[in-house]
Coordinates of C-alpha atoms in Angstrom, one line a residue:
Chain L
M18 CA 0.2 0.4 0.1
T19 CA 1.3 3.7 -0.8
S20 CA 0.4 6.4 0.4
L21 CA 1.0 10.2 0.6
V22 CA 3.1 11.8 3.6
A23 CA 3.5 15.8 4.0
D24 CA 4.9 17.7 6.8
I25 CA 4.2 21.4 6.8
G26 CA 6.3 24.5 8.0
G27 CA 6.2 27.5 8.2
T28 CA 8.2 27.5 5.5
N29 CA 8.7 25.2 3.9
T30 CA 6.7 21.3 3.6
R31 CA 8.1 18.2 2.9
V32 CA 6.8 15.7 0.9
A33 CA 7.1 12.0 0.2
L34 CA 5.5 8.6 -0.5
A35 CA 5.6 5.2 2.1
E36 CA 5.1 1.8 1.7
G37 CA 3.7 1.1 5.4
P38 CA 5.2 2.1 8.1
G39 CA 8.3 3.1 6.0
L40 CA 9.0 5.8 4.6
M41 CA 10.5 6.1 1.3
P42 CA 13.4 8.3 1.6
D43 CA 13.6 8.3 -2.2
T44 CA 11.0 10.2 -2.6
V45 CA 11.3 13.2 -0.5
R46 CA 10.9 16.5 -2.1
R47 CA 11.1 19.9 -0.6
Y48 CA 8.6 22.7 -2.0
R49 CA 8.8 25.8 -1.1
N50 CA 5.6 27.4 1.0
A51 CA 6.1 31.3 -0.8
D52 CA 5.9 29.7 -4.7
H53 CA 2.8 27.8 -4.2
A54 CA -0.8 28.7 -3.5
D55 CA -1.6 26.9 -0.7
L56 CA -0.8 22.5 -0.1
T57 CA -3.4 20.9 -2.3
D58 CA -1.0 22.7 -5.6
V59 CA 2.1 21.2 -3.7
L60 CA 0.5 18.0 -3.3
T61 CA -0.5 17.8 -7.6
D62 CA 3.2 18.8 -8.8
Y63 CA 4.6 16.6 -6.5
L64 CA 2.2 13.6 -7.6
R65 CA 2.3 14.7 -10.7
E66 CA 6.1 14.3 -10.5
A67 CA 5.9 11.6 -8.8
G68 CA 4.4 9.7 -12.3
S69 CA 0.6 9.5 -10.3
P70 CA 1.2 6.8 -8.1
E71 CA -2.0 5.3 -6.6
I72 CA -3.0 6.1 -3.0
A73 CA -4.3 4.2 -0.7
G74 CA -3.7 6.9 2.3
A75 CA -2.1 10.1 3.1
C76 CA -1.3 12.3 6.4
A77 CA 0.0 15.2 6.6
A78 CA 1.7 17.2 9.6
L79 CA 2.1 20.7 10.5
A80 CA 2.9 23.4 12.7
G81 CA -0.7 24.6 14.6
P82 CA -3.3 23.4 16.0
V83 CA -5.9 20.4 14.4
R84 CA -9.7 20.1 14.9
H85 CA -12.4 18.2 13.2
G86 CA -10.0 17.4 10.4
R87 CA -8.8 21.2 9.8
G88 CA -5.7 22.6 10.8
R89 CA -3.6 26.5 11.1
L90 CA -0.4 27.5 11.1
T91 CA 1.0 29.6 12.7
N92 CA 2.8 31.2 10.5
L93 CA 1.8 30.6 7.0
D94 CA -2.0 32.0 5.9
W95 CA -3.0 28.1 4.5
T96 CA -5.4 26.8 5.4
I97 CA -5.6 23.0 5.6
E98 CA -8.6 19.9 5.6
E99 CA -8.9 16.5 5.1
A100 CA -11.4 17.4 2.8
A101 CA -8.7 19.0 0.4
I102 CA -6.3 16.4 0.5
A103 CA -8.9 13.6 -0.3
R104 CA -10.3 15.6 -3.1
V105 CA -5.7 16.1 -4.5
S106 CA -5.0 12.3 -3.7
G107 CA -7.8 10.4 -4.8
T108 CA -8.3 8.5 -1.4
P109 CA -11.0 9.5 1.4
R110 CA -8.2 7.7 4.1
V111 CA -7.0 10.9 5.0
K112 CA -5.7 12.3 8.1
L113 CA -4.1 15.4 9.3
L114 CA -1.8 15.0 12.5
N115 CA -0.5 18.4 14.6
D116 CA 3.4 18.0 14.3
L117 CA 4.1 17.8 17.1
A118 CA 2.2 14.2 17.4
A119 CA 2.9 12.9 14.4
Q120 CA 6.9 13.1 15.5
G121 CA 5.4 10.9 18.8
H122 CA 4.4 8.4 16.2
A123 CA 7.6 8.3 14.6
L124 CA 9.1 7.0 17.9
D125 CA 9.1 3.5 17.2
Q126 CA 9.7 3.6 13.7
L127 CA 13.8 5.6 14.5
A128 CA 17.1 4.3 14.1
P129 CA 19.6 4.8 16.8
E130 CA 21.5 6.3 14.8
A131 CA 18.6 8.7 14.6
L132 CA 18.9 9.7 18.4
V133 CA 22.0 11.2 20.0
P134 CA 22.0 10.9 23.9
V135 CA 21.5 14.1 26.5
L136 CA 21.3 12.4 29.8
D137 CA 21.5 9.3 30.3
G138 CA 19.0 6.0 32.2
P139 CA 17.0 3.6 31.6
A140 CA 13.9 3.8 28.6
Q141 CA 10.7 1.6 29.7
P142 CA 9.4 -0.6 27.0
G143 CA 5.8 0.6 27.0
A144 CA 6.1 2.9 28.7
T145 CA 4.9 6.6 28.3
R146 CA 7.3 8.6 26.9
L147 CA 7.3 12.1 26.0
V148 CA 8.5 14.5 22.5
I149 CA 9.4 18.4 23.4
G150 CA 9.7 20.1 20.8
I151 CA 11.6 23.6 20.9
G152 CA 11.4 25.6 17.4
T153 CA 9.8 28.2 16.2
G154 CA 7.9 27.7 19.0
F155 CA 7.7 24.7 22.2
N156 CA 5.1 22.6 23.1
A157 CA 4.8 19.0 24.7
A158 CA 2.8 15.8 23.8
A159 CA 3.5 12.7 26.1
V160 CA 2.9 9.5 24.0
H161 CA 0.0 6.2 25.6
A162 CA 1.0 2.5 23.8
L163 CA -3.0 0.9 24.3
P164 CA -3.3 -2.2 23.0
G165 CA -4.6 -0.3 20.2
G166 CA -1.8 1.9 19.5
L167 CA 0.3 5.1 20.2
M168 CA -2.5 7.9 22.4
V169 CA -0.6 11.4 21.9
G170 CA -1.5 14.1 23.8
E171 CA -2.4 17.7 23.2
A172 CA -1.3 20.4 25.3
E173 CA 0.0 24.3 24.4
A174 CA 2.6 23.2 26.8
G175 CA 4.8 26.2 26.0
Q176 CA 2.5 28.8 27.5
V177 CA 2.9 28.0 30.8
S178 CA 4.2 30.1 33.7
L179 CA 8.1 30.4 32.6
P180 CA 9.6 29.3 36.2
V181 CA 11.9 31.1 38.4
A182 CA 14.5 30.2 40.6
D183 CA 16.0 33.1 41.7
A184 CA 16.1 36.7 41.8
E185 CA 18.4 36.9 37.6
A186 CA 15.9 34.1 36.1
L187 CA 12.5 37.1 37.5
S188 CA 14.4 40.2 35.7
L189 CA 14.4 37.4 32.8
A190 CA 10.5 36.8 33.4
Q191 CA 10.5 40.6 33.9
F192 CA 12.3 41.6 30.4
L193 CA 10.1 38.5 28.6
A194 CA 6.5 39.9 30.2
G195 CA 3.6 41.5 28.3
A196 CA 1.7 42.9 29.1
D197 CA -0.3 41.4 31.6
G198 CA 3.3 40.7 33.5
F199 CA 2.9 37.5 32.7
A200 CA 6.2 35.8 30.7
A201 CA 5.3 31.9 28.9
V202 CA 7.9 29.7 28.4
E203 CA 7.8 29.8 24.8
E204 CA 8.5 33.2 25.2
A205 CA 13.0 32.0 26.0
L206 CA 13.0 28.1 25.1
S207 CA 12.2 28.9 20.9
G208 CA 14.2 30.4 18.5
R209 CA 12.8 34.1 19.1
G210 CA 13.1 33.1 22.0
L211 CA 16.9 32.4 22.9
G212 CA 16.8 36.1 20.6
R213 CA 15.0 37.4 22.6
L214 CA 17.5 36.4 25.5
Y215 CA 20.2 37.9 23.5
D216 CA 18.8 41.3 23.9
W217 CA 17.8 40.8 27.9
A218 CA 21.7 39.3 28.4
S219 CA 22.8 42.1 26.4
A220 CA 20.6 45.1 27.9
G221 CA 22.1 43.9 31.0
A222 CA 25.6 45.0 30.2
G223 CA 25.0 47.9 28.3
R224 CA 24.8 46.8 25.2
P225 CA 21.7 47.4 22.9
G226 CA 21.4 44.4 20.9
A227 CA 19.1 42.4 18.4
T228 CA 20.2 39.2 16.6
D229 CA 18.6 35.5 16.3
A230 CA 19.0 32.4 17.1
R231 CA 21.3 31.1 15.1
A232 CA 23.1 34.2 15.3
V233 CA 23.6 33.6 18.7
M234 CA 24.6 30.1 18.2
A235 CA 27.8 31.3 16.3
A236 CA 29.4 33.8 18.1
L237 CA 29.5 31.5 21.7
D238 CA 33.4 31.4 21.1
T239 CA 33.4 35.7 21.0
D240 CA 30.5 37.2 21.7
P241 CA 29.9 37.1 25.7
E242 CA 26.1 37.5 26.0
A243 CA 25.8 35.1 23.4
L244 CA 27.4 33.0 25.7
R245 CA 25.4 34.0 28.4
A246 CA 22.6 34.1 26.3
A247 CA 23.0 29.9 25.4
E248 CA 23.5 29.1 29.3
T249 CA 20.4 30.5 30.4
F250 CA 18.2 29.3 27.5
V251 CA 20.3 25.0 28.3
R252 CA 19.4 26.2 32.3
L253 CA 16.1 26.5 31.7
L254 CA 15.3 23.9 29.5
G255 CA 16.6 21.8 32.3
T256 CA 14.5 23.7 34.8
V257 CA 11.4 22.6 32.0
A258 CA 12.2 19.5 30.6
G259 CA 12.3 18.5 34.5
D260 CA 9.6 19.8 34.9
L261 CA 7.2 18.4 31.9
A262 CA 8.9 14.6 32.9
L263 CA 7.2 15.5 36.8
Q264 CA 4.0 16.4 34.2
H265 CA 4.1 13.0 32.9
L266 CA 6.3 10.7 34.2
P267 CA 7.8 9.5 31.9
Y268 CA 9.6 6.7 32.1
G269 CA 9.9 5.2 28.3
G270 CA 12.0 8.4 27.6
I271 CA 11.8 12.5 26.3
Y272 CA 12.4 13.2 23.0
L273 CA 14.1 16.6 22.4
I274 CA 12.7 17.7 18.7
G275 CA 13.3 20.7 16.0
G276 CA 15.4 23.2 15.4
M277 CA 16.5 25.2 18.3
A278 CA 17.0 21.4 20.4
R279 CA 19.3 20.5 17.9
A280 CA 21.0 23.5 17.9
V281 CA 21.8 23.2 21.8
T282 CA 22.5 19.5 22.3
P283 CA 26.1 20.0 21.7
H284 CA 26.0 22.2 25.1
A285 CA 23.8 20.4 27.2
G286 CA 26.3 19.2 29.0
P287 CA 28.7 21.8 29.7
M288 CA 26.1 24.2 30.5
G289 CA 24.4 22.2 32.7
F290 CA 21.5 21.0 31.3
A291 CA 21.5 17.9 33.5
G292 CA 21.5 20.5 37.3
T293 CA 18.4 22.2 37.0
F294 CA 16.7 18.9 35.0
R295 CA 17.6 16.8 38.7
R296 CA 16.6 19.5 40.3
K297 CA 13.5 18.5 42.2
G298 CA 14.2 19.1 46.1
R299 CA 13.3 16.8 47.4
F300 CA 12.1 14.1 44.2
S301 CA 16.0 14.5 42.8
A302 CA 16.5 11.1 42.6
L303 CA 12.8 10.3 41.0
M304 CA 15.1 12.2 38.2
A305 CA 17.2 9.8 37.0
E306 CA 14.9 7.4 36.2
F307 CA 14.6 9.7 33.0
R308 CA 16.1 9.6 29.7
V309 CA 16.6 12.0 28.0
S310 CA 17.9 12.4 24.5
T311 CA 17.8 14.7 20.9
V312 CA 15.5 13.4 17.8
I313 CA 18.0 14.6 14.5
D314 CA 16.5 12.2 12.1
D315 CA 14.9 15.9 9.9
F316 CA 12.6 13.0 8.6
A317 CA 10.1 11.8 11.6
A318 CA 7.4 13.9 11.2
L319 CA 6.9 11.6 8.0
T320 CA 7.8 8.7 9.0
G321 CA 5.6 9.3 11.8
C322 CA 2.2 9.9 9.2
A323 CA 3.4 7.0 7.8
S324 CA 3.4 5.0 11.0
F325 CA -0.1 6.7 11.9
L326 CA -1.2 5.6 8.5
A327 CA -0.6 1.9 8.2
R328 CA -1.3 1.2 12.3
T329 CA -4.8 2.6 11.0
E330 CA -5.3 0.5 8.4
Chain X
M29 CA -21.7 -8.9 41.4
T30 CA -20.9 -6.9 44.9
S31 CA -18.4 -6.1 44.9
L32 CA -15.4 -4.5 47.8
V33 CA -14.5 -0.6 47.6
A34 CA -11.3 0.8 50.3
D35 CA -9.4 4.6 50.3
I36 CA -7.2 4.1 52.4
G37 CA -6.1 8.1 53.0
G38 CA -3.1 8.9 56.0
T39 CA -5.5 9.1 59.0
N40 CA -8.8 7.2 58.3
T41 CA -9.3 4.2 56.0
R42 CA -13.2 3.8 54.3
V43 CA -14.0 0.9 53.5
A44 CA -17.9 -0.4 51.2
L45 CA -19.6 -2.7 49.3
A46 CA -21.4 -2.1 45.7
E47 CA -23.0 -3.2 42.9
G48 CA -21.9 -2.9 39.1
P49 CA -20.8 1.0 39.4
G50 CA -22.9 2.1 42.4
L51 CA -21.7 2.2 45.5
M52 CA -24.5 1.5 48.3
P53 CA -24.2 5.0 50.7
D54 CA -25.5 2.1 53.6
T55 CA -22.7 0.1 53.8
V56 CA -19.6 2.9 54.2
R57 CA -18.2 2.8 57.2
R58 CA -14.8 4.3 58.3
Y59 CA -11.9 3.1 59.7
R60 CA -8.5 4.2 62.3
N61 CA -5.6 3.1 61.0
A62 CA -3.6 3.6 64.3
D63 CA -6.5 1.3 65.9
H64 CA -5.5 -1.5 63.3
A65 CA -2.1 -3.9 62.0
D66 CA -2.5 -3.3 58.2
L67 CA -5.3 -3.0 55.5
T68 CA -5.8 -6.5 55.3
D69 CA -7.4 -6.2 59.0
V70 CA -9.5 -3.6 58.4
L71 CA -11.0 -5.7 55.4
T72 CA -10.8 -8.5 57.3
D73 CA -12.7 -6.8 60.9
Y74 CA -15.8 -5.1 57.3
L75 CA -16.6 -7.9 56.2
R76 CA -17.1 -10.0 58.6
E77 CA -19.5 -6.7 60.5
A78 CA -20.9 -7.1 56.7
G79 CA -21.8 -10.4 57.1
S80 CA -18.9 -11.7 55.2
P81 CA -20.8 -11.5 51.7
E82 CA -19.5 -12.7 48.8
I83 CA -17.9 -10.7 47.0
A84 CA -17.0 -10.9 43.3
G85 CA -14.0 -8.3 43.0
A86 CA -12.3 -5.7 44.8
C87 CA -10.5 -2.0 44.6
A88 CA -8.9 -0.5 46.6
A89 CA -7.7 3.7 46.3
L90 CA -4.3 5.3 48.2
A91 CA -2.6 8.0 48.6
G92 CA 0.6 7.6 46.9
P93 CA 2.1 5.3 44.7
V94 CA 0.9 1.9 42.7
R95 CA 3.2 0.4 40.8
H96 CA 2.9 -3.7 39.6
G97 CA -0.1 -4.2 41.8
R98 CA 1.9 -2.4 45.4
G99 CA 0.5 0.9 46.7
R100 CA 3.1 2.8 50.1
L101 CA 0.8 5.4 51.3
T102 CA 3.0 8.6 52.3
N103 CA 2.5 9.2 56.0
L104 CA 1.4 5.8 56.5
D105 CA 3.4 2.5 57.2
W106 CA 1.7 -0.1 55.0
T107 CA 2.2 -1.6 52.4
I108 CA -0.7 -2.5 50.1
E109 CA -0.1 -5.6 47.8
E110 CA -3.1 -6.7 46.1
A111 CA -3.0 -10.6 46.3
A112 CA -2.6 -9.8 50.4
I113 CA -6.7 -8.1 49.4
A114 CA -7.5 -11.4 46.9
R115 CA -6.4 -13.5 49.9
V116 CA -8.4 -11.8 52.7
S117 CA -11.6 -10.9 50.6
G118 CA -11.4 -14.7 48.4
T119 CA -11.3 -13.3 45.2
P120 CA -9.0 -12.7 42.4
R121 CA -9.9 -9.1 40.7
V122 CA -7.9 -7.3 42.4
K123 CA -6.5 -3.6 41.6
L124 CA -5.4 -1.5 43.6
L125 CA -6.1 2.6 42.5
N126 CA -4.1 5.5 43.3
D127 CA -6.3 7.4 44.6
L128 CA -6.5 10.5 42.1
A129 CA -6.6 7.8 40.0
A130 CA -10.5 6.1 41.4
Q131 CA -11.5 10.4 41.4
G132 CA -11.0 10.3 37.9
H133 CA -12.8 7.4 37.4
A134 CA -15.4 8.3 39.2
L135 CA -15.9 11.8 37.6
D136 CA -18.8 10.2 35.5
Q137 CA -20.7 9.1 38.0
L138 CA -21.0 11.8 40.0
A139 CA -24.8 13.6 40.4
P140 CA -24.6 17.3 39.8
E141 CA -24.8 18.4 43.7
A142 CA -21.5 17.0 44.1
L143 CA -20.5 19.7 42.3
V144 CA -19.9 22.6 43.4
P145 CA -19.2 26.2 40.2
V146 CA -15.6 27.2 40.6
L147 CA -15.7 29.0 36.9
D148 CA -18.5 28.9 33.8
G149 CA -17.4 27.5 30.9
P150 CA -18.2 25.2 27.8
A151 CA -17.6 21.4 29.3
Q152 CA -17.7 18.9 25.9
P153 CA -18.9 15.3 26.2
G154 CA -15.7 13.3 25.5
A155 CA -13.1 15.5 25.8
T156 CA -10.3 15.0 28.0
R157 CA -10.9 15.5 31.4
L158 CA -8.1 17.3 34.4
V159 CA -8.7 16.2 37.8
I160 CA -6.3 18.4 40.7
G161 CA -6.1 17.0 44.0
I162 CA -5.4 19.7 46.9
G163 CA -4.7 18.2 51.1
T164 CA -2.6 16.0 52.2
G165 CA 0.2 16.7 48.6
F166 CA -1.2 18.5 45.3
N167 CA -1.1 17.1 42.8
A168 CA -2.9 16.2 39.1
A169 CA -4.8 13.9 36.5
A170 CA -5.8 14.5 33.0
V171 CA -7.9 11.3 32.3
H172 CA -9.0 10.1 28.3
A173 CA -12.4 9.2 27.3
L174 CA -11.3 6.1 24.9
P175 CA -12.9 3.2 23.1
G176 CA -11.5 0.8 26.4
G177 CA -13.3 3.4 28.6
L178 CA -11.4 6.0 30.5
M179 CA -7.2 6.3 30.9
V180 CA -6.2 7.7 34.1
G181 CA -2.6 10.1 33.4
E182 CA -0.1 9.3 36.0
A183 CA 2.1 12.1 37.7
E184 CA 4.1 14.5 40.8
A185 CA 1.8 17.0 39.6
G186 CA 3.0 19.8 43.1
Q187 CA 6.7 18.6 42.6
V188 CA 6.8 20.3 40.1
S189 CA 8.4 24.2 39.9
L190 CA 6.2 27.3 42.2
P191 CA 5.1 30.0 39.8
V192 CA 7.2 32.8 40.6
A193 CA 5.4 36.3 39.5
D194 CA 6.6 38.8 40.9
A195 CA 9.4 39.9 43.8
E196 CA 7.0 39.4 46.6
A197 CA 5.8 35.2 45.1
L198 CA 10.2 35.4 44.9
S199 CA 10.7 36.0 48.3
L200 CA 8.2 33.6 49.5
A201 CA 9.4 31.2 47.0
Q202 CA 12.5 31.2 48.4
F203 CA 11.6 31.8 51.9
L204 CA 9.6 27.9 50.8
A205 CA 12.4 26.4 49.0
G206 CA 15.0 23.1 50.6
A207 CA 18.2 22.8 50.5
D208 CA 19.1 22.8 46.6
G209 CA 17.1 25.7 47.0
F210 CA 13.9 24.4 45.1
A211 CA 10.3 25.3 46.3
A212 CA 7.6 22.9 44.8
V213 CA 4.3 23.5 43.6
E214 CA 3.3 21.5 47.0
E215 CA 5.5 23.6 48.8
A216 CA 2.6 25.7 49.0
L217 CA -0.5 24.3 47.6
S218 CA -1.6 21.3 50.3
G219 CA -2.4 21.5 54.2
R220 CA 0.4 22.4 55.2
G221 CA 1.3 24.4 52.8
L222 CA -1.4 27.0 53.9
G223 CA 0.6 26.8 57.1
R224 CA 3.3 28.3 56.1
L225 CA 2.1 30.7 53.3
Y226 CA 1.3 32.0 57.2
D227 CA 4.8 31.7 58.6
W228 CA 6.2 33.6 55.1
A229 CA 2.8 35.9 55.9
S230 CA 3.4 36.6 59.5
A231 CA 7.2 36.5 59.7
G232 CA 6.9 39.3 56.6
A233 CA 4.8 40.9 59.5
G234 CA 7.1 40.9 62.3
R235 CA 5.5 37.8 63.5
P236 CA 6.5 34.4 64.2
G237 CA 3.8 32.6 63.9
A238 CA 3.4 28.2 63.1
T239 CA 0.0 27.2 62.6
D240 CA -1.9 24.7 60.5
A241 CA -4.3 24.9 57.9
R242 CA -7.6 25.0 59.5
A243 CA -6.5 27.2 62.1
V244 CA -5.5 29.7 58.7
M245 CA -8.7 29.1 57.0
A246 CA -10.7 29.8 60.9
A247 CA -9.0 32.9 61.3
L248 CA -9.6 34.9 57.9
D249 CA -12.0 37.2 59.3
T250 CA -9.4 38.4 62.4
D251 CA -6.2 38.1 60.9
P252 CA -4.3 39.4 58.7
E253 CA -1.7 37.3 58.9
A254 CA -4.5 34.4 57.1
L255 CA -5.9 36.1 54.9
R256 CA -3.3 37.1 53.3
A257 CA -1.8 32.9 53.4
A258 CA -5.0 32.7 52.4
E259 CA -5.1 35.2 49.3
T260 CA -1.5 34.1 48.1
F261 CA -2.8 30.7 48.6
V262 CA -5.9 31.0 46.1
R263 CA -4.1 33.1 43.8
L264 CA -1.5 30.0 43.7
L265 CA -3.6 28.3 42.9
G266 CA -5.4 30.0 39.4
T267 CA -1.8 29.8 38.2
V268 CA -1.3 26.4 38.9
A269 CA -3.5 25.5 37.2
G270 CA -3.7 26.7 34.4
D271 CA -0.6 26.4 34.1
L272 CA -2.5 22.4 34.6
A273 CA -5.2 22.9 31.7
L274 CA -2.8 24.6 29.2
Q275 CA -0.3 20.9 29.8
H276 CA -3.5 18.9 29.1
L277 CA -6.7 21.1 27.3
P278 CA -8.5 19.3 29.7
Y279 CA -11.9 20.4 27.2
G280 CA -14.7 18.5 29.4
G281 CA -13.9 20.1 32.7
I282 CA -11.1 20.5 35.5
Y283 CA -12.8 19.6 38.7
L284 CA -10.4 20.6 42.5
I285 CA -10.5 17.6 44.5
G286 CA -9.2 16.9 48.7
G287 CA -10.2 18.9 52.2
M288 CA -8.0 22.0 51.1
A289 CA -9.6 22.8 47.3
R290 CA -12.5 22.1 50.0
A291 CA -11.8 24.3 51.9
V292 CA -10.8 27.5 49.4
T293 CA -13.3 27.2 47.4
P294 CA -15.8 29.4 48.9
H295 CA -13.1 31.8 49.0
A296 CA -12.4 31.6 45.3
G297 CA -14.0 34.2 43.6
P298 CA -14.0 37.1 46.6
M299 CA -9.5 36.6 46.0
G300 CA -8.7 36.1 42.3
F301 CA -8.3 32.8 41.5
A302 CA -10.5 33.8 37.7
G303 CA -7.4 36.2 37.2
T304 CA -4.9 34.2 38.0
F305 CA -6.0 31.1 36.5
R306 CA -6.7 33.2 32.6
R307 CA -3.5 36.0 33.3
K308 CA -1.9 34.0 30.3
G309 CA -1.1 36.6 27.7
R310 CA -1.9 36.3 24.5
F311 CA -3.4 32.7 25.4
S312 CA -5.8 34.4 27.7
A313 CA -8.5 34.1 25.9
L314 CA -8.6 30.2 25.4
M315 CA -8.4 29.9 29.5
A316 CA -11.8 30.7 29.3
E317 CA -12.5 27.2 27.4
F318 CA -12.4 25.3 30.9
R319 CA -14.9 25.0 33.2
V320 CA -13.5 24.1 36.7
S321 CA -15.6 23.0 39.6
T322 CA -14.7 21.0 43.3
V323 CA -15.8 17.9 43.6
I324 CA -17.8 17.7 47.4
D325 CA -19.0 14.2 47.6
D326 CA -17.0 12.4 50.3
F327 CA -17.2 9.3 48.5
A328 CA -16.3 9.9 44.9
A329 CA -12.6 7.7 45.4
L330 CA -15.6 4.9 46.6
T331 CA -17.3 4.9 43.3
G332 CA -14.7 5.8 41.1
C333 CA -12.8 2.0 42.4
A334 CA -16.8 0.7 41.5
S335 CA -17.3 2.4 39.0
F336 CA -13.7 1.3 37.7
L337 CA -14.0 -3.0 38.3
A338 CA -17.8 -2.1 37.0
R339 CA -16.0 -1.0 33.6
T340 CA -13.1 -3.9 33.6
E341 CA -15.7 -7.3 33.9

């Protein structure tokens, strides 16, 4: 059974074919969203270029909320509907997934080399797992293995209170807070967030600054404020990931995904991720139960779409 | 089918009989744990007093973690095992549940008068619900309706970072923090927590204080520090419940349970629960989607045990 899978980001959309739960890597194509009117336009182009294969199911992952067969992207003016995908792909078996849910459905298919260890720990087969996405935004999804397949929870985990442990962190939260005085996790732990951490670190040093995440990560060796911003990011990520672990008890492991997760992973050890992850008072010992890894498979959302379709055949 | 159900707290154990999912209220008996060697001793007494009925299933809820058919109470030196309950009740169908999970399994059986409204909002049938327990400790459990029955998540939600929004809250977190500088939600939002909030409020006013939750709640009209402690409790509870709502998106409603939840519910409106629950920056509008109620049915954990057994027949 050949299925059509797609991963729709804010800038690019990737499309591929899959056989059962297996993504066919040679079939992956990338499209710039700006060159297309909408997703059906992208899929029509893809299917024509692929020689109009017969499609028995289609699944698309998108970076935004999905409800009642409709999805909306945060940073792109496309409305994505299962009915429209059914029309262009010629199959009534169509599913839209939130991209974090798609990553959750991919966990059982990931090759060992797709995982970079961050913190060691036991990972019990069949236990709850947790996917934490850190990229344009921040979110988390608990993945439960049930008799009928995986169940992936929904959340807006990037919108909860940014943790504050000391006066410096409070000054950061107040710097990041909106008009109502509330600072959300995502204001710090996202690509944009790292830029704002740099602004905060620079202002503290009397130097005005405004830069993007890529520039901050490139300047760690030369710019003390960039280093301070990245260290603050990593240490906050430890605290937030630890809080999420206590909220979901993912004895099956924690999986960091997204561009910012990949960017900071090499620095997680030296910058103190473990220290803040495990600083939980009398529950500190429990934190050693949670293995943390970063997923570096760029096609994982596509794999998750294929896996979801294969499980629900 | 008659089943045996029990709710084991730190001080008392309640035992009852149920027919299918229906608890038989006339059969509820309460036992002081201090007067008994262990749970099997309590159950043996109960069954003898009840005339040794034939038991087709047994389920006990306890305030502590349950793993692999074994439970441990936080504040009582009893180990509770399914095998031992099977021995005294004469049935192999035995299940131990965490008390919060039992409360989750009771939600579909609660009478309308068992719920006191805290915040109005739509409650979608079939959507995820969230139980938040505030009593001796603090915890939360997401309740998912699946085709095969309810699935109740596990958490240590009382052990996550206490939210800090301003300098006053930071002074509180530092007052509550342990040796590693970490302050958990449960250090403030529990019976003991309210006592410590009073200590904090009193120290700030130059008055030494140490009191328990019941005394604080009784002194709201006469002691400004008690009032400040209770207001701080309610406003923190709003922030924490709002964060939990974003972590689980309980469009089916939020249910507060436990002695401290019941104690502060009449004060939730005047003391500003809604304000902190909904203060979530650009996600403030979403917070109106979540209905919040307090469960005042003291037998809900027993009902949940009966409901669990009936669903897994």
